[in-house]
Tab-separated table of C-alpha atoms in Angstrom:
chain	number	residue	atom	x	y	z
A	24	UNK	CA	-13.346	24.442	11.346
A	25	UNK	CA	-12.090	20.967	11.196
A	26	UNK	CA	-15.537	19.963	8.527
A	27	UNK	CA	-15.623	16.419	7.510
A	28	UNK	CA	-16.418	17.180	4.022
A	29	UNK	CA	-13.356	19.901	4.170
A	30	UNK	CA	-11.329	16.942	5.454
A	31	UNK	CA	-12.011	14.814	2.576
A	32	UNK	CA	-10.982	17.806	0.109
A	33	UNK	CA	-8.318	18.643	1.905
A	34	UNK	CA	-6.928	14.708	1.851
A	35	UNK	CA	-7.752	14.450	-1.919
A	36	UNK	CA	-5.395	17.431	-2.413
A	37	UNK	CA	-2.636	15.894	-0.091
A	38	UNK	CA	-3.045	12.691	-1.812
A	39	UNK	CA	-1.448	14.357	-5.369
A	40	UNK	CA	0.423	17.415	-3.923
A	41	UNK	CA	1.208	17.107	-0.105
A	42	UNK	CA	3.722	19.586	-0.148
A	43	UNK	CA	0.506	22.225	-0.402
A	44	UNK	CA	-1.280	20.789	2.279
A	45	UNK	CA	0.691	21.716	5.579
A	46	UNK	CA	-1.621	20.406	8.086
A	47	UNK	CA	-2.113	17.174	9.946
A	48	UNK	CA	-5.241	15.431	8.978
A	49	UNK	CA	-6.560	12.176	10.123
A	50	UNK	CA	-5.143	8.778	8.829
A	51	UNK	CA	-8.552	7.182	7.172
A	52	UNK	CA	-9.058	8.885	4.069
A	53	UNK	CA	-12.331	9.101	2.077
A	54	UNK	CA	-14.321	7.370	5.252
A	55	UNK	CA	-15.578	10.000	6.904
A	56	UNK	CA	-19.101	8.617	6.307
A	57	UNK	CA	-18.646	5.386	6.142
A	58	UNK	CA	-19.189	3.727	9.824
A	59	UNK	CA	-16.576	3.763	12.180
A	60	UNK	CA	-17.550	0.420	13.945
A	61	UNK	CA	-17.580	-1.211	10.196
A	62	UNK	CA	-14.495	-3.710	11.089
A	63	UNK	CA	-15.937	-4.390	14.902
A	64	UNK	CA	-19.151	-5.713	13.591
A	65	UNK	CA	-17.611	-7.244	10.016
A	66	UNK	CA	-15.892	-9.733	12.980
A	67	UNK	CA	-19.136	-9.885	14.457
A	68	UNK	CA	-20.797	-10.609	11.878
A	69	UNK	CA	-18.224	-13.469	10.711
A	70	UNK	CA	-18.493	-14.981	13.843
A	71	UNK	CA	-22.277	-15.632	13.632
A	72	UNK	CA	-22.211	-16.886	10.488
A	73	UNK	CA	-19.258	-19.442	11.024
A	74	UNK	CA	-22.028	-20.443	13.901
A	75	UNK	CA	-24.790	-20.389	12.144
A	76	UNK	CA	-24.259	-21.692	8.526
A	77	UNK	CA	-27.808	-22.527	7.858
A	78	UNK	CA	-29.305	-19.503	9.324
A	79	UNK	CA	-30.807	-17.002	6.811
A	80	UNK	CA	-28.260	-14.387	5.859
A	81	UNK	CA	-30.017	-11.833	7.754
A	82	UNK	CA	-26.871	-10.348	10.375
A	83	UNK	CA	-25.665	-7.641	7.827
A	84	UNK	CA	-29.169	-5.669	7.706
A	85	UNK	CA	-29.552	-6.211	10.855
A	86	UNK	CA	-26.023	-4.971	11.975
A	87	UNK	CA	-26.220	-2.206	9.700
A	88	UNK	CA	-23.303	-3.250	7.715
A	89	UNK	CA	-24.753	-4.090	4.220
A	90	UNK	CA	-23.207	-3.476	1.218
A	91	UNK	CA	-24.310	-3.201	-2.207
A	92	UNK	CA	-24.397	-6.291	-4.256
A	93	UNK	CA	-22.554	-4.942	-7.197
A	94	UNK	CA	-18.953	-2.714	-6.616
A	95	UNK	CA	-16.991	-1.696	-9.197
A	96	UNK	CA	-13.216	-1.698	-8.697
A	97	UNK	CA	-11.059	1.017	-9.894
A	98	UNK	CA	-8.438	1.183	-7.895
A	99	UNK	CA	-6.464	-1.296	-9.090
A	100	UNK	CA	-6.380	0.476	-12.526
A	101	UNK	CA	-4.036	2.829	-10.777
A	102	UNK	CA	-1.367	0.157	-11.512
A	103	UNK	CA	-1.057	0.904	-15.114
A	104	UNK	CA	0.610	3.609	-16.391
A	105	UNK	CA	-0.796	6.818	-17.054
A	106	UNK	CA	-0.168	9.603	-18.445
A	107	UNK	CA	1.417	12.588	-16.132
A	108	UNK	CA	-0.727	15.235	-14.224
A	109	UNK	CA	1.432	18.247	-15.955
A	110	UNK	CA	1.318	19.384	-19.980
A	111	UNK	CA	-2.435	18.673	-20.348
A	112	UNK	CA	-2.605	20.441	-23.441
A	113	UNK	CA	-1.261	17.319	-25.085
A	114	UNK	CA	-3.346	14.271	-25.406
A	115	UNK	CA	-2.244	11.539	-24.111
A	116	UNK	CA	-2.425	9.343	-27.401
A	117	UNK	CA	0.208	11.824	-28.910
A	118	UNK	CA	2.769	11.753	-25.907
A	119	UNK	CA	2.532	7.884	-25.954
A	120	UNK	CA	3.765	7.978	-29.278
A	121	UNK	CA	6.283	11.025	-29.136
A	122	UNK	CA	9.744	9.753	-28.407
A	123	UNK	CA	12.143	10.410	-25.636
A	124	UNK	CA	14.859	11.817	-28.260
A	125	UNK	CA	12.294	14.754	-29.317
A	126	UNK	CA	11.902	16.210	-25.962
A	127	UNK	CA	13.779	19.474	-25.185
A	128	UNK	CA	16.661	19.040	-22.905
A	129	UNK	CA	14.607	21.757	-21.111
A	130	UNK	CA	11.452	20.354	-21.037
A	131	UNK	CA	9.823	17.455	-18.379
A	132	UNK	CA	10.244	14.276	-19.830
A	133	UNK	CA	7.292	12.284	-18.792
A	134	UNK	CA	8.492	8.662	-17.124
A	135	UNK	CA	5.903	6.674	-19.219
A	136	UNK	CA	8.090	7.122	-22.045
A	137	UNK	CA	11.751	5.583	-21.125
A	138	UNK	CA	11.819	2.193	-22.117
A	139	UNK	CA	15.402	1.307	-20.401
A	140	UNK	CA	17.434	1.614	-17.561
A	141	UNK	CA	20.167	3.846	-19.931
A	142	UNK	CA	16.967	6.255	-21.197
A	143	UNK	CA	16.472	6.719	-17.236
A	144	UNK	CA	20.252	7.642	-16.564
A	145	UNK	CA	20.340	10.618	-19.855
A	146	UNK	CA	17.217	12.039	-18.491
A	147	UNK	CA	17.479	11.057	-14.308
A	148	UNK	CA	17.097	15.488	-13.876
A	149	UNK	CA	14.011	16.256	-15.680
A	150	UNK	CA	11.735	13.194	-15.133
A	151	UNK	CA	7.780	14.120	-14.750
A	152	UNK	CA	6.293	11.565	-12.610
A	153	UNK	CA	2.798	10.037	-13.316
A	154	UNK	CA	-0.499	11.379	-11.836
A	155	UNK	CA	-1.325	7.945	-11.147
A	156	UNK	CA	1.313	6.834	-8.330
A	157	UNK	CA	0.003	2.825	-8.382
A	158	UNK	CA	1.701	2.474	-11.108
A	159	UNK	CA	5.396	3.035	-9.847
A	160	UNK	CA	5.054	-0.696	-8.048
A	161	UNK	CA	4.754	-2.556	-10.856
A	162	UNK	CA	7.435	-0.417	-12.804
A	163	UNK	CA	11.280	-0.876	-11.633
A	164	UNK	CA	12.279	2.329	-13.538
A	165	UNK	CA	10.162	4.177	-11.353
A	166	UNK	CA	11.491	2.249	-8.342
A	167	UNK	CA	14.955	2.708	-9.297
A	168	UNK	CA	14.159	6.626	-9.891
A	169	UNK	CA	12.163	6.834	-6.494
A	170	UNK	CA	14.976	5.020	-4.779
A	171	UNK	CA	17.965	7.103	-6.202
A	172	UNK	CA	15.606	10.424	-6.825
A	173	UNK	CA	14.957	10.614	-2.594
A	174	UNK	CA	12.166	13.680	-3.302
A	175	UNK	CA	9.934	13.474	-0.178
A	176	UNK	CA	7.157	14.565	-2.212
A	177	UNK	CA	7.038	10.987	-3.957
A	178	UNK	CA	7.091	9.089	-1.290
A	179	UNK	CA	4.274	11.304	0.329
A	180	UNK	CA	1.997	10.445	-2.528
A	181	UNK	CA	2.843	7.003	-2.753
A	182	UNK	CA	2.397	7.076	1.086
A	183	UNK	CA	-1.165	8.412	0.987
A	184	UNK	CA	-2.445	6.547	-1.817
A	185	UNK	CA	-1.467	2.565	-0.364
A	186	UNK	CA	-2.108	3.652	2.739
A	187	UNK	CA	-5.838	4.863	1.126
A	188	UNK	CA	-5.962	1.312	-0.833
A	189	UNK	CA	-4.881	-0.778	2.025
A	190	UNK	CA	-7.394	0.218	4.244
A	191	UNK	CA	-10.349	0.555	2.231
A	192	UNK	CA	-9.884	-2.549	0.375
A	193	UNK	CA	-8.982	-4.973	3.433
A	194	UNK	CA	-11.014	-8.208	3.017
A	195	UNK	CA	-11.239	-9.003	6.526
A	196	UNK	CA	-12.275	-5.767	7.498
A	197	UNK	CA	-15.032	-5.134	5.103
A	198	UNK	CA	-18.187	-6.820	5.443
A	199	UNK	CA	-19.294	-9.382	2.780
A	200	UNK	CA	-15.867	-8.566	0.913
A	201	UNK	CA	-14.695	-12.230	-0.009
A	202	UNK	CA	-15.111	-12.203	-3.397
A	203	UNK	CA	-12.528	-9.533	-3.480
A	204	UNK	CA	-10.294	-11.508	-1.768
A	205	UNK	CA	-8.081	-12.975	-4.566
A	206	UNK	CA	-8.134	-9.223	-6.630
A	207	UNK	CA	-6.608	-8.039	-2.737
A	208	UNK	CA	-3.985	-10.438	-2.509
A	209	UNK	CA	-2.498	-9.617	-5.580
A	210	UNK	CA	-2.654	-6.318	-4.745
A	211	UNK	CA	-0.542	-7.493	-1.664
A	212	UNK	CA	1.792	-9.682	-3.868
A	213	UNK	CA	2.388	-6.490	-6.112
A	214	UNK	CA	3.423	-4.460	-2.358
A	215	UNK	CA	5.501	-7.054	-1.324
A	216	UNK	CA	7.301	-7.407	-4.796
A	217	UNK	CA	8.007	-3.849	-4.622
A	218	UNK	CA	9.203	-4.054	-1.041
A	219	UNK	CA	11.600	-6.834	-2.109
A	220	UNK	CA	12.786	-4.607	-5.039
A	221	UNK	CA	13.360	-1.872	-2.823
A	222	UNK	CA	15.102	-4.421	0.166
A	223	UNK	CA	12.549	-1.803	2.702
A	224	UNK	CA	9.493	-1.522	3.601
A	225	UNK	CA	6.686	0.656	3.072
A	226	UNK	CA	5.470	3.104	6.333
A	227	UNK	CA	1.858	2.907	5.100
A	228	UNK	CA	2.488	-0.873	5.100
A	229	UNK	CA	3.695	-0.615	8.928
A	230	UNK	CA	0.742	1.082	9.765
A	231	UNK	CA	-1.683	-0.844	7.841
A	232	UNK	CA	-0.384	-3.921	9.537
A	233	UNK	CA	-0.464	-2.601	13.168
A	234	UNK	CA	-3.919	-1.392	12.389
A	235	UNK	CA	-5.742	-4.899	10.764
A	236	UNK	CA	-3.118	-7.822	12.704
A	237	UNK	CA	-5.710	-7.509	15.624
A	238	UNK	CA	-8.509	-8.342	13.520
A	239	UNK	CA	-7.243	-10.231	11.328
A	240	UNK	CA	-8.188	-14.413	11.822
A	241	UNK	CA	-4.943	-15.702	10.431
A	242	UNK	CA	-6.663	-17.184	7.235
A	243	UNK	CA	-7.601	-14.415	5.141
A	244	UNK	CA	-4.544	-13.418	2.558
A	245	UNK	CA	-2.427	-15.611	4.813
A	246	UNK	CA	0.710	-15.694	2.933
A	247	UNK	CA	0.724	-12.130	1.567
A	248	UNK	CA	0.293	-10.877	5.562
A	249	UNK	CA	3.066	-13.101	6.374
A	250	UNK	CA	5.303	-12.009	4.078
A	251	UNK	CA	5.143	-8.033	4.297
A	252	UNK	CA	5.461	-8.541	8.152
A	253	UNK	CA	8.980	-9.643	7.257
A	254	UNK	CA	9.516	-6.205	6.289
A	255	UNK	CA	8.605	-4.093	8.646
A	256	UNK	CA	11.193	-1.618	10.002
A	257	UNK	CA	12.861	-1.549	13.410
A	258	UNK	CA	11.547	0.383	16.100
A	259	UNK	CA	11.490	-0.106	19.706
A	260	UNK	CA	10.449	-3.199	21.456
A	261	UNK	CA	7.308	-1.921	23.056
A	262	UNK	CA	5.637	-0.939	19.926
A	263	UNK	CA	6.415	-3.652	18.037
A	264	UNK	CA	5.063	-6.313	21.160
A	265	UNK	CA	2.013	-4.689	21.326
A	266	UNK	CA	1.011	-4.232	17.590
A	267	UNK	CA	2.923	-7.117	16.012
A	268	UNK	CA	3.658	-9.547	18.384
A	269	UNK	CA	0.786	-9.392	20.997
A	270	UNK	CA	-2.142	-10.204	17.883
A	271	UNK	CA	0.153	-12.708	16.298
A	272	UNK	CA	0.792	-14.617	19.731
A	273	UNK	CA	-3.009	-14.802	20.041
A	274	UNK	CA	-2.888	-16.508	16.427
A	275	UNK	CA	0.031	-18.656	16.851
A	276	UNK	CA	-0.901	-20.494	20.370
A	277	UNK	CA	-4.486	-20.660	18.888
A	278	UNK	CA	-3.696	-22.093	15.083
A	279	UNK	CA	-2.432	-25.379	12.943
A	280	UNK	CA	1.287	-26.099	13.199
A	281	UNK	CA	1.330	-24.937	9.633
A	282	UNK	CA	0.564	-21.951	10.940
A	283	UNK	CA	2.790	-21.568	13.172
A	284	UNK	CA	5.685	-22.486	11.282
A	285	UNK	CA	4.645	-20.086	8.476
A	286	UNK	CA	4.832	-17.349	11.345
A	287	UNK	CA	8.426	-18.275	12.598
A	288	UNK	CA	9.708	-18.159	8.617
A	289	UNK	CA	8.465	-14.957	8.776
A	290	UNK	CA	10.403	-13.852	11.939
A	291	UNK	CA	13.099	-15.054	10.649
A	292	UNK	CA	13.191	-13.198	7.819
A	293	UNK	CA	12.430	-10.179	9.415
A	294	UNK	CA	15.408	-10.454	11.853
A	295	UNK	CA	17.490	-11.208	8.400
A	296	UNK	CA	16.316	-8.243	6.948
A	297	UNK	CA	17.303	-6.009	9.648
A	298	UNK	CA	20.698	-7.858	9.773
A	299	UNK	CA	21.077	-7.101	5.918
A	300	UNK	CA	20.160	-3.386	7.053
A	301	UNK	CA	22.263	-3.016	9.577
A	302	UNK	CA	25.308	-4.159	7.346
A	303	UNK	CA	25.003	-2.230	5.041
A	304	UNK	CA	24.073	0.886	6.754
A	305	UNK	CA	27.277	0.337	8.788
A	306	UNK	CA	29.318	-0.279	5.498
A	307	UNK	CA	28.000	2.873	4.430
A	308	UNK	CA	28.826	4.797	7.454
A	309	UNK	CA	32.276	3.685	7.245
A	310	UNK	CA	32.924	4.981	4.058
A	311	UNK	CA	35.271	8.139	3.370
């Protein structure tokens, strides 16, 4: 049966190989202990200390929602480049330094080692991507060969693992999380560079979005929020008025004019990036 700890094995494998793993699991990843009313009383819990500064800081015991006092982070190591998954015979110290010209035409050239755009184009058929798929959005070689490559199994991964990151490490859905919150907005930055690089947006982003806007209290990571919303994809009205617009109405009729305004820049430039979309898919459409 559908196990929880089963689950969890079964999303670690789907995370690195999710062409293997042909059934439909649930979204949240690696929480299936954690409490499920974490983010309901993390807003709770805000709330009554924003009323009570003075009080003893007694709300998280008492709401069950404590946290240790030390975390390490590791996630965001996943940014740096790694070795690949395949070839483990060789350590990595020796592939580091083996260069691309000494590979076998044959042979899977691991990505780690081109050091130009013209390296990618000679060897474009028998890249090996990294185990470590955090590290394609800080890498435009790897966002160039994800965006020409089009294997679904890439994206997958890359799907699973931000959409694993995102929710996990969400300061405003985490209790006690605020120290984390300038390590999470670069995090954010580093999505929405990508994003940029790309000219599309992420679907774990979409969903990540839909999922925190309504408990989000317009403050927290302001600008990052702001600007991935300007990439979201099209879909139909009704979804997108009640997960995008409904919580940020509730924000905007409730916040500073600053606020507001930074909202309507963002609009805008998600109507402009569906314009630029649009264009070009209907240049490309159009073409013999």
């Amino acid at each position: 049966g559908m196990q929880s700890h089963l689950q969890a094995l079964l999303s670690l494998y789907k995370l690195f190989c999710p062409e293997l793993v042909t059934i439909t699991l649930p979204g949240k990843t690696k929480t299936y202990f954690k409490n499920a009313e974490g983010p309901w009383k993390a807003a709770m819990n805000t709330v009554r200390q924003r009323n009570k500064p003075t009080s003893p800081v007694l709300q998280p015991l008492l709401l069950g929602t404590a946290q240790p006092q030390s975390r390490k982070r590791k996630w965001n190591t996943q940014l740096v480049m790694r070795a690949s998954s395949t070839n483990r015979s060789l350590l990595e110290e020796d592939r580091v330094k083996k260069p691309v010209d000494s590979y076998n035409m044959d042979e899977p050239l691991p990505v780690e080692q081109l050091q130009n755009f013209s390296q990618l184009l000679q060897n474009f058929h028998r890249i090996e991507f990294p185990s470590q798929m955090g590290s394609v959005l800080k890498n435009p070689l790897l966002l160039h060969y994800m965006n020409c490559s089009g294997e679904e199994s890439i994206y997958l991964r890359l799907y699973y693992w931000m959409g694993q990151t995102l929710q996990e490490e969400c300061t405003w859905c985490v209790v006690d999380n605020s120290q984390y919150e300038e390590e999470f907005k670069g995090f954010l930055e580093t999505v929405y560079n990508a994003e940029c690089f790309l000219q599309e947006g992420f679907s774990a982003v979409e969903e990540f979005l839909y999922k925190s806007l309504p408990l989000w209290d317009g403050s927290c990571c302001r600008s990052e929020v702001l600007r991935l919303v300007s990439w979201i994809p099209l879909s139909t009205f009704s979804e997108m008025k009640s997960h995008l617009f409904a919580p940020l109405s509730q924000l905007f009729f409730t916040s500073s004019l600053y606020f507001k305004c930074s909202v309507l820049e963002s609009l805008r430039e998600l109507l402009q990036n569906w314009l630029n979309w649009h264009v070009t898919s209907l240049e490309s459409d159009s073409e013999p």
